[in-house]
Coordinates of C-alpha atoms and ligand atoms in Angstrom, one line a residue:
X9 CA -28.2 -13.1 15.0
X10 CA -26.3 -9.8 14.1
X11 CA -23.8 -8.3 16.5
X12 CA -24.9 -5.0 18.1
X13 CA -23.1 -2.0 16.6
X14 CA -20.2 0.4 18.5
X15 CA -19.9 4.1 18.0
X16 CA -16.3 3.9 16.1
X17 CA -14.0 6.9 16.1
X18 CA -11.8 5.7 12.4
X19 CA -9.3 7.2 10.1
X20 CA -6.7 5.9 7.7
X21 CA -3.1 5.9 8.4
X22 CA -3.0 9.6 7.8
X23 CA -5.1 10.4 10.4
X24 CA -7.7 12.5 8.1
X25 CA -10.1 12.5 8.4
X26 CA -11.5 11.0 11.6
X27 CA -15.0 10.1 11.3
X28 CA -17.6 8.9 13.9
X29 CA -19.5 5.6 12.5
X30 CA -21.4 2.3 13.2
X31 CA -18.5 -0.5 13.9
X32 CA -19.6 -4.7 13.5
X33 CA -17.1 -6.8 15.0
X34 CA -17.6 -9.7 12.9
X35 CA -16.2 -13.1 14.2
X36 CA -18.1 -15.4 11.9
X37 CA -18.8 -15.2 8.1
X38 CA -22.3 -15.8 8.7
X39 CA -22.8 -12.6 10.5
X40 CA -22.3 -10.1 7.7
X41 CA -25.1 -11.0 4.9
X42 CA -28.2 -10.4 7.7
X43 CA -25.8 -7.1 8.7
X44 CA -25.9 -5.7 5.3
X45 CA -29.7 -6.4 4.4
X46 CA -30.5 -4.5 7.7
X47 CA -28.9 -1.3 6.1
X48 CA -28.6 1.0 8.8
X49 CA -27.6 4.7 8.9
X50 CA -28.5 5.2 5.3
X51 CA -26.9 1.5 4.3
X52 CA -23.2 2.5 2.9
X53 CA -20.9 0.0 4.5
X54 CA -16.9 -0.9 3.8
X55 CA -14.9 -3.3 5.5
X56 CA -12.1 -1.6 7.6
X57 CA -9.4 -4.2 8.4
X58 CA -5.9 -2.7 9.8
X59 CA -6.3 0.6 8.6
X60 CA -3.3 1.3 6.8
X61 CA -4.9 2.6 3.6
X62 CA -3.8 6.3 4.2
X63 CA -6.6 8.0 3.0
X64 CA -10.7 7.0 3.3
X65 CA -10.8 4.3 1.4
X66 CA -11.6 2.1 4.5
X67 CA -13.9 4.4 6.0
X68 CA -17.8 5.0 5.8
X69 CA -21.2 5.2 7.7
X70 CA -21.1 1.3 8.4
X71 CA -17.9 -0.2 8.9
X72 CA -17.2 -4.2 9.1
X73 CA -14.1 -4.8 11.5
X74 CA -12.8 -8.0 10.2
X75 CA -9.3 -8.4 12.6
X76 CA -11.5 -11.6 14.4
X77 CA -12.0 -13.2 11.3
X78 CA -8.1 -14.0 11.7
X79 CA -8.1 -18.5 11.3
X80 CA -5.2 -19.8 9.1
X81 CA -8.0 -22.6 7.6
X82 CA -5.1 -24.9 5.6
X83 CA -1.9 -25.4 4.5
X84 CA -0.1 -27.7 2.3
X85 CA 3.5 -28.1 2.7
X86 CA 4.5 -29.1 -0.7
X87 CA 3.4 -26.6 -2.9
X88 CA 3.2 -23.8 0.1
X89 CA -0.6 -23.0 -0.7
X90 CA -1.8 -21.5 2.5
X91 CA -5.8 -21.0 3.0
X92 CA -6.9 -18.6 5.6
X93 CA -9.3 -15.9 6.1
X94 CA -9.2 -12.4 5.1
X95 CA -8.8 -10.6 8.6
X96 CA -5.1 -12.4 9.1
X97 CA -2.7 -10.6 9.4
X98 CA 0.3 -10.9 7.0
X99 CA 3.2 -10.5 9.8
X100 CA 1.2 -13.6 11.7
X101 CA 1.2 -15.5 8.4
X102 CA 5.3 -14.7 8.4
X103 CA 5.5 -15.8 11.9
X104 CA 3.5 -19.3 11.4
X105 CA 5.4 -20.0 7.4
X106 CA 9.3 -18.4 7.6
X107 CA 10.4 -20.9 10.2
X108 CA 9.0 -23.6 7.9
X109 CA 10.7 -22.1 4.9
X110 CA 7.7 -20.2 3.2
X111 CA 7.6 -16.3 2.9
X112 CA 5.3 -14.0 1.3
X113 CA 5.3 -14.1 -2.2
X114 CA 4.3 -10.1 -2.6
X115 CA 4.6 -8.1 0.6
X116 CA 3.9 -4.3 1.0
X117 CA 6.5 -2.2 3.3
X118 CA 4.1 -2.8 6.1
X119 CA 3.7 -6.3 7.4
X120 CA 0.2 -5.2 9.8
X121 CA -2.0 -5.2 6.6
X122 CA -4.5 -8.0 6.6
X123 CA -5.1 -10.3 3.3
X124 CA -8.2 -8.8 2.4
X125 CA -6.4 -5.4 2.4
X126 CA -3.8 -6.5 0.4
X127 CA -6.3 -8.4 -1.8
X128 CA -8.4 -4.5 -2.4
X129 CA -5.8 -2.5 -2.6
X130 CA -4.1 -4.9 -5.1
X131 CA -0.6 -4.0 -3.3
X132 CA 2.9 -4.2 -4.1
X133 CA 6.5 -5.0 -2.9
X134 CA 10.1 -4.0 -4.2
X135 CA 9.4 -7.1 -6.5
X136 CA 6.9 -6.0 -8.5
X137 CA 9.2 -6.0 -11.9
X138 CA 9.4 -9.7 -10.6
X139 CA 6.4 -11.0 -9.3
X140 CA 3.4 -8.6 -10.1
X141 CA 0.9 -7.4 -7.4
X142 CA -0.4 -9.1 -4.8
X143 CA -3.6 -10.7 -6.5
X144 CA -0.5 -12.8 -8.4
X145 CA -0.7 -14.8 -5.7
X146 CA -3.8 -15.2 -5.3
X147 CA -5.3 -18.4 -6.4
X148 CA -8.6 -18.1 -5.4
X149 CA -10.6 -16.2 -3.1
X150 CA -14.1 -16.0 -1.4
X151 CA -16.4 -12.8 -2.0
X152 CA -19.6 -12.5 -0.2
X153 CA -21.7 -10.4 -2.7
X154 CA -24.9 -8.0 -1.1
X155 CA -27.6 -10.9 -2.2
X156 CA -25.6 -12.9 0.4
X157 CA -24.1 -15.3 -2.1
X158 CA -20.5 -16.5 -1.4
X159 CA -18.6 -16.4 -4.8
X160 CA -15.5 -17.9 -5.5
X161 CA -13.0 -16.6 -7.9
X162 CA -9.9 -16.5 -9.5
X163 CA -7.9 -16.0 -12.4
X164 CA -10.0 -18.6 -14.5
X165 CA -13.2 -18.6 -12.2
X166 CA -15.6 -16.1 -11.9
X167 CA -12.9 -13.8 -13.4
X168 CA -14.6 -10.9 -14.0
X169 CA -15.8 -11.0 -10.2
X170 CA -11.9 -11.4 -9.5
X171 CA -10.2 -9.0 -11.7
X172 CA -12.6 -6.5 -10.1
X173 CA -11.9 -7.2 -6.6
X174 CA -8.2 -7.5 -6.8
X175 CA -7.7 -3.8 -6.2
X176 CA -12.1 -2.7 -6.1
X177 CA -10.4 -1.1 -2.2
X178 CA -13.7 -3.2 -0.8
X179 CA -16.4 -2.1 -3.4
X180 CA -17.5 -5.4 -5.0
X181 CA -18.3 -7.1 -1.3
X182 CA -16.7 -8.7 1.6
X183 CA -13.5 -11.1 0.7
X184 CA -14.0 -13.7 3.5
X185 CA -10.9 -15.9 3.0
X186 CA -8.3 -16.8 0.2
X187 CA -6.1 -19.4 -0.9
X188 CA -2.3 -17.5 -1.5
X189 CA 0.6 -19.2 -3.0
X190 CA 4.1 -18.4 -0.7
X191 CA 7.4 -18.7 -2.3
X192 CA 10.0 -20.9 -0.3
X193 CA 13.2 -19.6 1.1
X194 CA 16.3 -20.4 2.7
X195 CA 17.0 -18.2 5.5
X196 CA 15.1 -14.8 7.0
X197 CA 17.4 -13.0 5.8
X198 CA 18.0 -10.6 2.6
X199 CA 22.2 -9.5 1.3
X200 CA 21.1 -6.5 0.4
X201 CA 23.5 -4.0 -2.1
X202 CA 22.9 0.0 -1.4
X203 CA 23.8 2.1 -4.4
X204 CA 24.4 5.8 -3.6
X205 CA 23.1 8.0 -7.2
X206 CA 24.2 11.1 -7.6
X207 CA 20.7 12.8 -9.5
X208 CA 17.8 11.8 -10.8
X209 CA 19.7 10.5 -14.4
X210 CA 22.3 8.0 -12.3
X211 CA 19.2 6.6 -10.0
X212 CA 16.7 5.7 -12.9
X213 CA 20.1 4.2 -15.1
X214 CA 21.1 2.8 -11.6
X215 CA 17.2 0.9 -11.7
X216 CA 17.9 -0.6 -15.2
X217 CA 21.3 -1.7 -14.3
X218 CA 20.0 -3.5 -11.6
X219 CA 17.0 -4.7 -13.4
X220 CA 17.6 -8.9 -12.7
X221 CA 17.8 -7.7 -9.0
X222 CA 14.9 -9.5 -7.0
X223 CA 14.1 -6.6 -5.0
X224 CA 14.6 -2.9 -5.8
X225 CA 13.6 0.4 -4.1
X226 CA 14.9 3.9 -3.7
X227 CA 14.9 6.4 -0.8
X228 CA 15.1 9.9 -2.8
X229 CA 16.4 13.1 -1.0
X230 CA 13.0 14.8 -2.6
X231 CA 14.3 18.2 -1.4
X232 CA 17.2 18.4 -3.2
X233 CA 17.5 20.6 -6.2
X234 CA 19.7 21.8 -9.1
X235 CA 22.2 19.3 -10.1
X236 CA 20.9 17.1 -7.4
X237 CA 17.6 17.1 -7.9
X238 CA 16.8 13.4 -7.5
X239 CA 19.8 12.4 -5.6
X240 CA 19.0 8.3 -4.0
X241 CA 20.1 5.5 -2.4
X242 CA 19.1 2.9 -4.3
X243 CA 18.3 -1.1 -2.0
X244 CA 18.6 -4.1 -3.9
X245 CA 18.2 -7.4 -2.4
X246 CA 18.3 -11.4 -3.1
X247 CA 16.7 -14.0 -0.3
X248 CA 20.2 -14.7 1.7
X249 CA 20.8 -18.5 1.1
X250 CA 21.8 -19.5 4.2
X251 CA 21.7 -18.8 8.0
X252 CA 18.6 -19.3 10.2
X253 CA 15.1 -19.1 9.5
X254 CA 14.2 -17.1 12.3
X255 CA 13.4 -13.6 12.5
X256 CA 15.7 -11.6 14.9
X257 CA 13.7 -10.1 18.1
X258 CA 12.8 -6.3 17.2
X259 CA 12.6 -3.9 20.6
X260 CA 9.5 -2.1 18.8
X261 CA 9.6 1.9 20.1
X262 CA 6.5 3.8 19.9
X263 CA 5.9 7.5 19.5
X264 CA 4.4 8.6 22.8
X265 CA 2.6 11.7 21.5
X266 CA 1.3 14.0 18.6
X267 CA 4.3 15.3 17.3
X268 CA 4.1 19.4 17.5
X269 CA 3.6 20.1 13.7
X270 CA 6.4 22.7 13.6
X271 CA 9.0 20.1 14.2
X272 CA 8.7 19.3 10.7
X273 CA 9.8 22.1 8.2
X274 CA 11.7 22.8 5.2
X275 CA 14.4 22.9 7.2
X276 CA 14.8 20.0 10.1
X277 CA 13.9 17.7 6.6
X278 CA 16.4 19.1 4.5
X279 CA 19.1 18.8 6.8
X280 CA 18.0 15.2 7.8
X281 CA 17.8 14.2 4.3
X282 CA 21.5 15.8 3.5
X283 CA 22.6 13.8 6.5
X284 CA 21.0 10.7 5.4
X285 CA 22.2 11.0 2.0
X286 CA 26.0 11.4 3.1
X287 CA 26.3 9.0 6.0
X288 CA 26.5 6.5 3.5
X289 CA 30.3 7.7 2.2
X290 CA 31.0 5.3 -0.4
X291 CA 29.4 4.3 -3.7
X292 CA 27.9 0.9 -3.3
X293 CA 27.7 -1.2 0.1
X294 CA 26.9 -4.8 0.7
X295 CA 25.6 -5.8 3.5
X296 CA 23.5 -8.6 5.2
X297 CA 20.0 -7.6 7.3
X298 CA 16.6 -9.7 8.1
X299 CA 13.8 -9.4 6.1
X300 CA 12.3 -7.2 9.0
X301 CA 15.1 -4.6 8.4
X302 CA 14.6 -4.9 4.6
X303 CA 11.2 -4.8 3.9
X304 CA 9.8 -3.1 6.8
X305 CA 12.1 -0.6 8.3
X306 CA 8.8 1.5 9.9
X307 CA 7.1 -1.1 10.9
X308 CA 10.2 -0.8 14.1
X309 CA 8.6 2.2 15.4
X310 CA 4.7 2.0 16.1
X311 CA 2.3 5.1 15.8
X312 CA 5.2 6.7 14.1
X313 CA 2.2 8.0 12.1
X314 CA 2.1 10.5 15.1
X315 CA 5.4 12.5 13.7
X316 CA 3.1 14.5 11.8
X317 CA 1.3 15.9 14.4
X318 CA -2.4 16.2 15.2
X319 CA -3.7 17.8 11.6
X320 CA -2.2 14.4 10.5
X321 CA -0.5 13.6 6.8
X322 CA -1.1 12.3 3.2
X323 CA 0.9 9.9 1.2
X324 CA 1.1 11.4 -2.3
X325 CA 1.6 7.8 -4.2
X326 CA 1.9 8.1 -8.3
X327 CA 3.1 5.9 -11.5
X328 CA 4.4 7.4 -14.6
X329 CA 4.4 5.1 -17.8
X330 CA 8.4 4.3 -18.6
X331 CA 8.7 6.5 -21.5
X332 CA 7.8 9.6 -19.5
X333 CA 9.2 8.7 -16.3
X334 CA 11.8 11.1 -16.6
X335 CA 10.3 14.2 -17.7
X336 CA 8.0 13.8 -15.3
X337 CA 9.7 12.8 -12.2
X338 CA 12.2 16.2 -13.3
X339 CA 9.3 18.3 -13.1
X340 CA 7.4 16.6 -9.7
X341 CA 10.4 16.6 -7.9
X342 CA 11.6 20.2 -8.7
X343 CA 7.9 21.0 -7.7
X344 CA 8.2 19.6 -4.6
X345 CA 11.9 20.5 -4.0
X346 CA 10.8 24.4 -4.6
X347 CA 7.3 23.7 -2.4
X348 CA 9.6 23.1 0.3
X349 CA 6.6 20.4 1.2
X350 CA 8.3 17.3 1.2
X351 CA 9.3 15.2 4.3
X352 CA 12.0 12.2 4.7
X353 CA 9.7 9.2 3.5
X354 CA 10.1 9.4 -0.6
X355 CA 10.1 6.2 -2.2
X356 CA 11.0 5.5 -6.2
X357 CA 10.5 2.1 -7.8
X358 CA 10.8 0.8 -11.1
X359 CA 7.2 -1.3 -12.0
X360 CA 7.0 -4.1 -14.3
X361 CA 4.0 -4.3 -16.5
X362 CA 0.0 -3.5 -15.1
X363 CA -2.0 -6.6 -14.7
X364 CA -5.5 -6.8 -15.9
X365 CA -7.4 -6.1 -13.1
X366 CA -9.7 -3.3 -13.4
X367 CA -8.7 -0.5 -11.0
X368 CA -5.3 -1.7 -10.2
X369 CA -3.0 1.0 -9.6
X370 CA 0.8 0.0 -11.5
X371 CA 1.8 0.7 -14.6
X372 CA 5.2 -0.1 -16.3
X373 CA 7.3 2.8 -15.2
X374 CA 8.5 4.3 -12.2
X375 CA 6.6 5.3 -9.2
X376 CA 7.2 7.4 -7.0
X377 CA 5.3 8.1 -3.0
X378 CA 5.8 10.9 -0.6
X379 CA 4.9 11.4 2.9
X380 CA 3.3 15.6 3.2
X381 CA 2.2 17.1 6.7
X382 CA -1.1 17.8 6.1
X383 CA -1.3 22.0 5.3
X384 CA -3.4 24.0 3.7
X385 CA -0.6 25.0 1.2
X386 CA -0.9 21.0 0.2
X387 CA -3.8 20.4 -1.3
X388 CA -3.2 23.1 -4.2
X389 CA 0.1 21.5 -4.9
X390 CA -1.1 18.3 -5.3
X391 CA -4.1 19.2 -7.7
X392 CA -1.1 20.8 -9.7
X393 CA 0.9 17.8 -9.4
X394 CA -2.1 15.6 -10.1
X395 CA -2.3 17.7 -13.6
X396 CA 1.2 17.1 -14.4
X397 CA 0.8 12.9 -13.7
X398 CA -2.2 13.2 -16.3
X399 CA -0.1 14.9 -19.2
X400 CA 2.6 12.2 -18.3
X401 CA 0.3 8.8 -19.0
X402 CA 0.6 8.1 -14.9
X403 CA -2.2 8.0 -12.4
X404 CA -2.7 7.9 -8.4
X405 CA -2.8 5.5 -6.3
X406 CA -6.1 4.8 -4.3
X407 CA -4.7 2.5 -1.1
X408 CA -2.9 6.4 -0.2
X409 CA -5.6 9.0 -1.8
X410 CA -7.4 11.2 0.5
X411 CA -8.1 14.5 -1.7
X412 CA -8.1 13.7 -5.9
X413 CA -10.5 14.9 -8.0
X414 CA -13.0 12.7 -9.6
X415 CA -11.9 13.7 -12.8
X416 CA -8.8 13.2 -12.5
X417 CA -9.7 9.6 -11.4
X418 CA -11.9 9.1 -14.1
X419 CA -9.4 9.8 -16.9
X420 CA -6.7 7.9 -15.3
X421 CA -8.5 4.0 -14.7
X422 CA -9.4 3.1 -18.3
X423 CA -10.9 -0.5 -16.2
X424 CA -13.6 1.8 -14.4
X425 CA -16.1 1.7 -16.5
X426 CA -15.5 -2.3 -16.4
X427 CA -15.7 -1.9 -12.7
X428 CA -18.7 -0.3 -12.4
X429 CA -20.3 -2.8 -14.6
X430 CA -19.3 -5.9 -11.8
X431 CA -20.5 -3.5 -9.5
X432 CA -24.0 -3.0 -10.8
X433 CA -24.0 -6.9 -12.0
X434 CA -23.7 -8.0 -8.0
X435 CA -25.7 -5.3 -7.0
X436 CA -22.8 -3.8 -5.2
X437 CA -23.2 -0.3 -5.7
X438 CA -26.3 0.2 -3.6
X439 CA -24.9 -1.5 -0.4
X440 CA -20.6 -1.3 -0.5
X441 CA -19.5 2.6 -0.9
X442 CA -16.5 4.2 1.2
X443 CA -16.0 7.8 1.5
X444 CA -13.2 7.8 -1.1
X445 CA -15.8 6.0 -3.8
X446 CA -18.5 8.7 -2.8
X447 CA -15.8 11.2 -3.4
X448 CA -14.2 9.9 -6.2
X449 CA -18.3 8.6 -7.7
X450 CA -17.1 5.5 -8.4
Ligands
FAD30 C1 4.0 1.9 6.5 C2 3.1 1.5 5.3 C3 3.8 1.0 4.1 C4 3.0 0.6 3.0 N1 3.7 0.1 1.9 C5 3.0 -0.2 0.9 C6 3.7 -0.8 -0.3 O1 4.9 -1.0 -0.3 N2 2.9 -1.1 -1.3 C7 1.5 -1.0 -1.3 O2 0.9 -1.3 -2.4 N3 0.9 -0.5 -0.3 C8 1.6 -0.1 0.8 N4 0.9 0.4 1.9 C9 -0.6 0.5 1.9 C10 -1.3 -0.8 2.4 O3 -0.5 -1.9 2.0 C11 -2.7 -0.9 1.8 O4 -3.4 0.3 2.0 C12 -3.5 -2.1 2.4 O5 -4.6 -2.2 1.6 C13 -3.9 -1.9 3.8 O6 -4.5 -3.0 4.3 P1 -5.4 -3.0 5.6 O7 -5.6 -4.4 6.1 O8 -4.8 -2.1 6.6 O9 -6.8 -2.5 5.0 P2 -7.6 -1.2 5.3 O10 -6.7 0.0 5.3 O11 -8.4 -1.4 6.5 O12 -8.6 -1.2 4.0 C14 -8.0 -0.9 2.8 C15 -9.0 -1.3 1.7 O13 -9.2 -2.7 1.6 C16 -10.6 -3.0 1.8 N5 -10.7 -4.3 2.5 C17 -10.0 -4.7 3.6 N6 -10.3 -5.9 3.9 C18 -11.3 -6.3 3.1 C19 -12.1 -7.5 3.0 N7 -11.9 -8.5 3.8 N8 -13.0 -7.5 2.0 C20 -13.2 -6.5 1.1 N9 -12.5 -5.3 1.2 C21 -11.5 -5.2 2.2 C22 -11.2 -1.8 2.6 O14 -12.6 -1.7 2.4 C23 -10.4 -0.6 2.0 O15 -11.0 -0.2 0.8 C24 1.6 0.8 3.0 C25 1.0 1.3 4.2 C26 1.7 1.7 5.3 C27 1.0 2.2 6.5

C-alpha cells in the first residue's frame, strides 16, 4: 500500500525558493518502489531528508521524506562498522557511538544532516586533506533503482552505480541504508590551536605549515581589503587524548523571527568581522573545546538561517585547483570585499586530492564558501564570480547551488557525462530529477 500524499511547503537551508509539492512519509523501504511507478504530478521525485542542502537540490514535484526511515540496523564493536538506514541522523549516530569510543569518520559543520545526505552530496569535514569525503567511509550502500531493484554497491561492487551516487545529490535512486566505517577516539573532545594571519599570503602559508594537522579550517574576514585582503583565523585540531567521552550539555538558542534584512549591511558585517578578527589579540592560541564547539559551532543556535531575513540567503561554495588558488582567491575576495556583499560566515580550507566519483565536488586546492543575503545585486556578481572560478580550474559546489548556469556546470564536472550514462543505464533519468538537475539539465 502507498502512503497518501501531504501538500509540503519546502526549501533548502537558504530558504529559496519555497515550493508547494507532494510530500511521502516513508517509514518502510517497501513503500517507495509502488510510489514511484505511480508517477504523479508529472512523476519528477527527489528524496528530501534534513534539508540542509542550501539551494534546490532536495526539492521537486514529488518529494520522499525519509527522517522515519531513521533504524541504526547493526553494529560491530571491533572494527566500528555501523549499519543503519539512510534517514539517520548523524548527530543520533554521535550520541549512540562517542560514549562507546567511535566518532564520525567524515563529518560536515552540521551534525542534523542524515546519511543519505551526506552520502549525495558527497560531503566534507576540516579533514578532508586526511580522510577524503564522506563516501571514504562508506563501505557499502543500498540504492533502490526506478525498476524497483535494490542494488548494493561499493567501492569494488557495482562501482559504477556507487561512484555515481556518492555525490549524484539523489539522481541515481533512493539510498535506503549504508554500512559506514567510524574511527575510534579517546575523549569528546578536540585541543584545538587558532592561528591569527595577517592577509591572504600568511593564511594559505599558514595551511601548508600546518599541513600534518588533522583538522584544518579558516574563518576569513571576506570584507577586508588592501593589505588585508584575506586576513583569517586559521582552527586546527587533534582528537584530545584524554578526558570524558561525553559530550557537554548545549543550551541550544533559537532565532525567534525573520531577521529584518537591513540588519545586515556592509556596515554591521564589517565592523563584526574587524571585531572578530581582533578579539583574538595574540598570534596563536591553544585551547581545549568539545567536538560540538569545534565542528559545529552553528549548529548552537537553531533557525539561525532566519538572520537573513524573509527573501532568505545563498551559500556561494567553490574550489580552486592548488596552483591557482592564489590568483584566484586575490581576485574573489577583492570582488567581494568591493561588492560590499559578503556577510560573517566565510570559510577557506585546504582540500586534498578529488576522489573518483563522478560529480563530486573537491578538488586539490583551497576552497572557499560564503554566506550572501539574497539581493538582487547578487546574482550578477556571482555569474561574474562563477566566470572567474572557470578561468581558475575550480568549480561550484552543488549541496549550496541555487542559481549557476548550466554551462558553467557543464564545463566544470568532467564525470557528467559518466553520470548521465549510470543515469540512463538504471533508467533514472525519467523518474529521479530535482529542480537544481532540471536547472542545471543534468
Ligand atoms: C550549517 C551547515 C554546515 C554545513 N557544512 C558542510 C560542510 O562542512 N561540508 C559539506 O560538504 N557540506 C556542508 N553542509 C551541506 C550539507 O552537509 C549537505 O547539503 C547535505 O547533503 C545535507 O544533508 P540532508 O540530510 O539535509 O539532505 P537534503 O538537504 O535533504 O538533501 C540533499 C541531497 O541529498 C539527496 N538525498 C538525501 N537523502 C537521500 C537518500 N536517502 N537517497 C538519495 N538521495 C538522498 C537529496 O535528494 C538532495 O539531492 C552544511 C550545511 C549546513 C546547513
Amino acid at each position: 500500500m502507498t502512503r497518501p500524499a501531504l501538500p509540503v511547503f519546502i526549501s533548502g537551508w537558504g530558504r529559496t525558493p519555497r515550493i508547494r509539492a507532494l510530500g511521502y512519509e516513508i517509514e518502510l523501504p517497501e513503500e517507495i518502489s509502488p510510489l514511484i511507478r505511480q508517477k504523479p504530478q508529472g512523476g519528477d521525485f527527489i528524496v528530501h531528508a534534513m534539508g540542509r542542502s542550501y539551494g534546490d537540490s532536495s526539492l521537486s514535484q514529488n518529494v520522499i521524506l525519509t527522517r522515519r526511515l531513521n533504524a541504526i540496523l547493526n553494529f560491530d564493536p571491533d572494527t566500528g562498522i555501523v549499519v543503519c538506514e539512510s534517514g539517520v541522523i548523524l548527530s543520533d549516530l554521535i550520541d549512540v557511538f562517542l560514549p562507546r569510543g567511535w566518532f564520525l569518520s567524515v563529518t560536515p559543520g552540521t551534525k542534523f544532516v542524515s546519511v543519505g545526505g551526506a552520502i549525495s552530496g558527497d560531503v566534507h569535514g576540516k579533514n578532508h586533506h586526511k580522510a577524503g569525503c564522506f563516501s571514504a567511509s562508506v563501505i557499502r550502500m543500498d540504492v533502490l533503482v526506478p525498476n524497483g531493484q535494490i542494488i548494493t554497491c561499493s567501492a569494488q561492487t557495482n562501482r559504477e552505480l556507487f561512484l555515481a551516487t556518492c555525490g549524484g545529490m539523489g539522481l541515481t535512486g533512493v539510498i535506503l541504508s549504508a554500512a559506514l566505517q567510524l574511527q575510534p577516539v579517546q575523549s569528546a573532545f578536540i585541543d584545538q590551536e587558532i592561528i591569527k594571519c595577517k592577509n591572504l599570503q600568511e593564511t594559505i602559508d599558514a595551511f601548508h605549515q600546518y599541513h600534518h594537522s588533522t583538522y584544518s579550517v579558516a574563518w576569513i574576514d571576506c570584507l577586508s581589503q588592501g593589505k588585508d585582503l584575506g586576513r583569517s583565523l586559521l582552527m586546527v585540531g587533534e582528537h584530545a587524548q584524554s578526558g570524558c567521552l561525553r559530550l557537554p550539555e548545549v543550551c541550544r538558542q533559537s532565532v525567534p523571527f525573520d531577521v529584518p534584512g537591513i540588519c545586515l549591511n556592509r556596515y554591521s558585517v564589517s565592523l563584526f568581522n574587524a571585531l572578530y578578527y581582533a578579539r583574538m589579540r595574540q598570534r596563536h592560541l591553544s585551547n581545549t573545546v568539545s567536538l560540538d564547539t569545534f565542528f559545529y559551532p552553528l549548529d548552537a543556535i537553531l533557525e539561525w538561517n532566519r538572520m537573513y531575513g524573509k527573501s532568505g540567503f545563498t551559500q556561494y561554495q567553490l574550489v580552486l585547483p592548488l596552483e591557482s588558488s592564489h590568483a584566484g582567491l586575490k581576485t574573489i575576495l577583492t570582488r567581494i570585499a568591493r561588492s560590499g556583499l559578503g556577510s560573517f560566515l566565510a570559510v577557506l580550507k585546504l582540500f586534498g586530492p578529488a576522489n573518483e566519483n563522478y560529480l563530486s565536488f573537491p578538488l586539490n586546492g583551497f576552497t572557499l564558501a560564503l554566506d550572501f543575503k539574497m539581493v538582487s545585486r547578487l546574482l550578477p556578481l556571482l555569474d561574474e564570480l562563477d566566470g572567474i572560478v572557470l578561468d581558475h580550474g575550480g568549480r561550484i559546489y552543488l549541496s549550496k547551488d541555487v542559481r549557476m548556469k548550466p554551462k558553467i556546470f557543464q564545463k566544470s564536472y568532467p564525470g557528467l557525462e559518466k553520470f548521465r550514462q549510470i543515469r540512463r543505464r538504471y533508467g533514472a533519468a525519467e523518474t529521479f530529477n530535482s529542480l537544481q538537475s532540471r536547472r542545471l539539465e543534468i
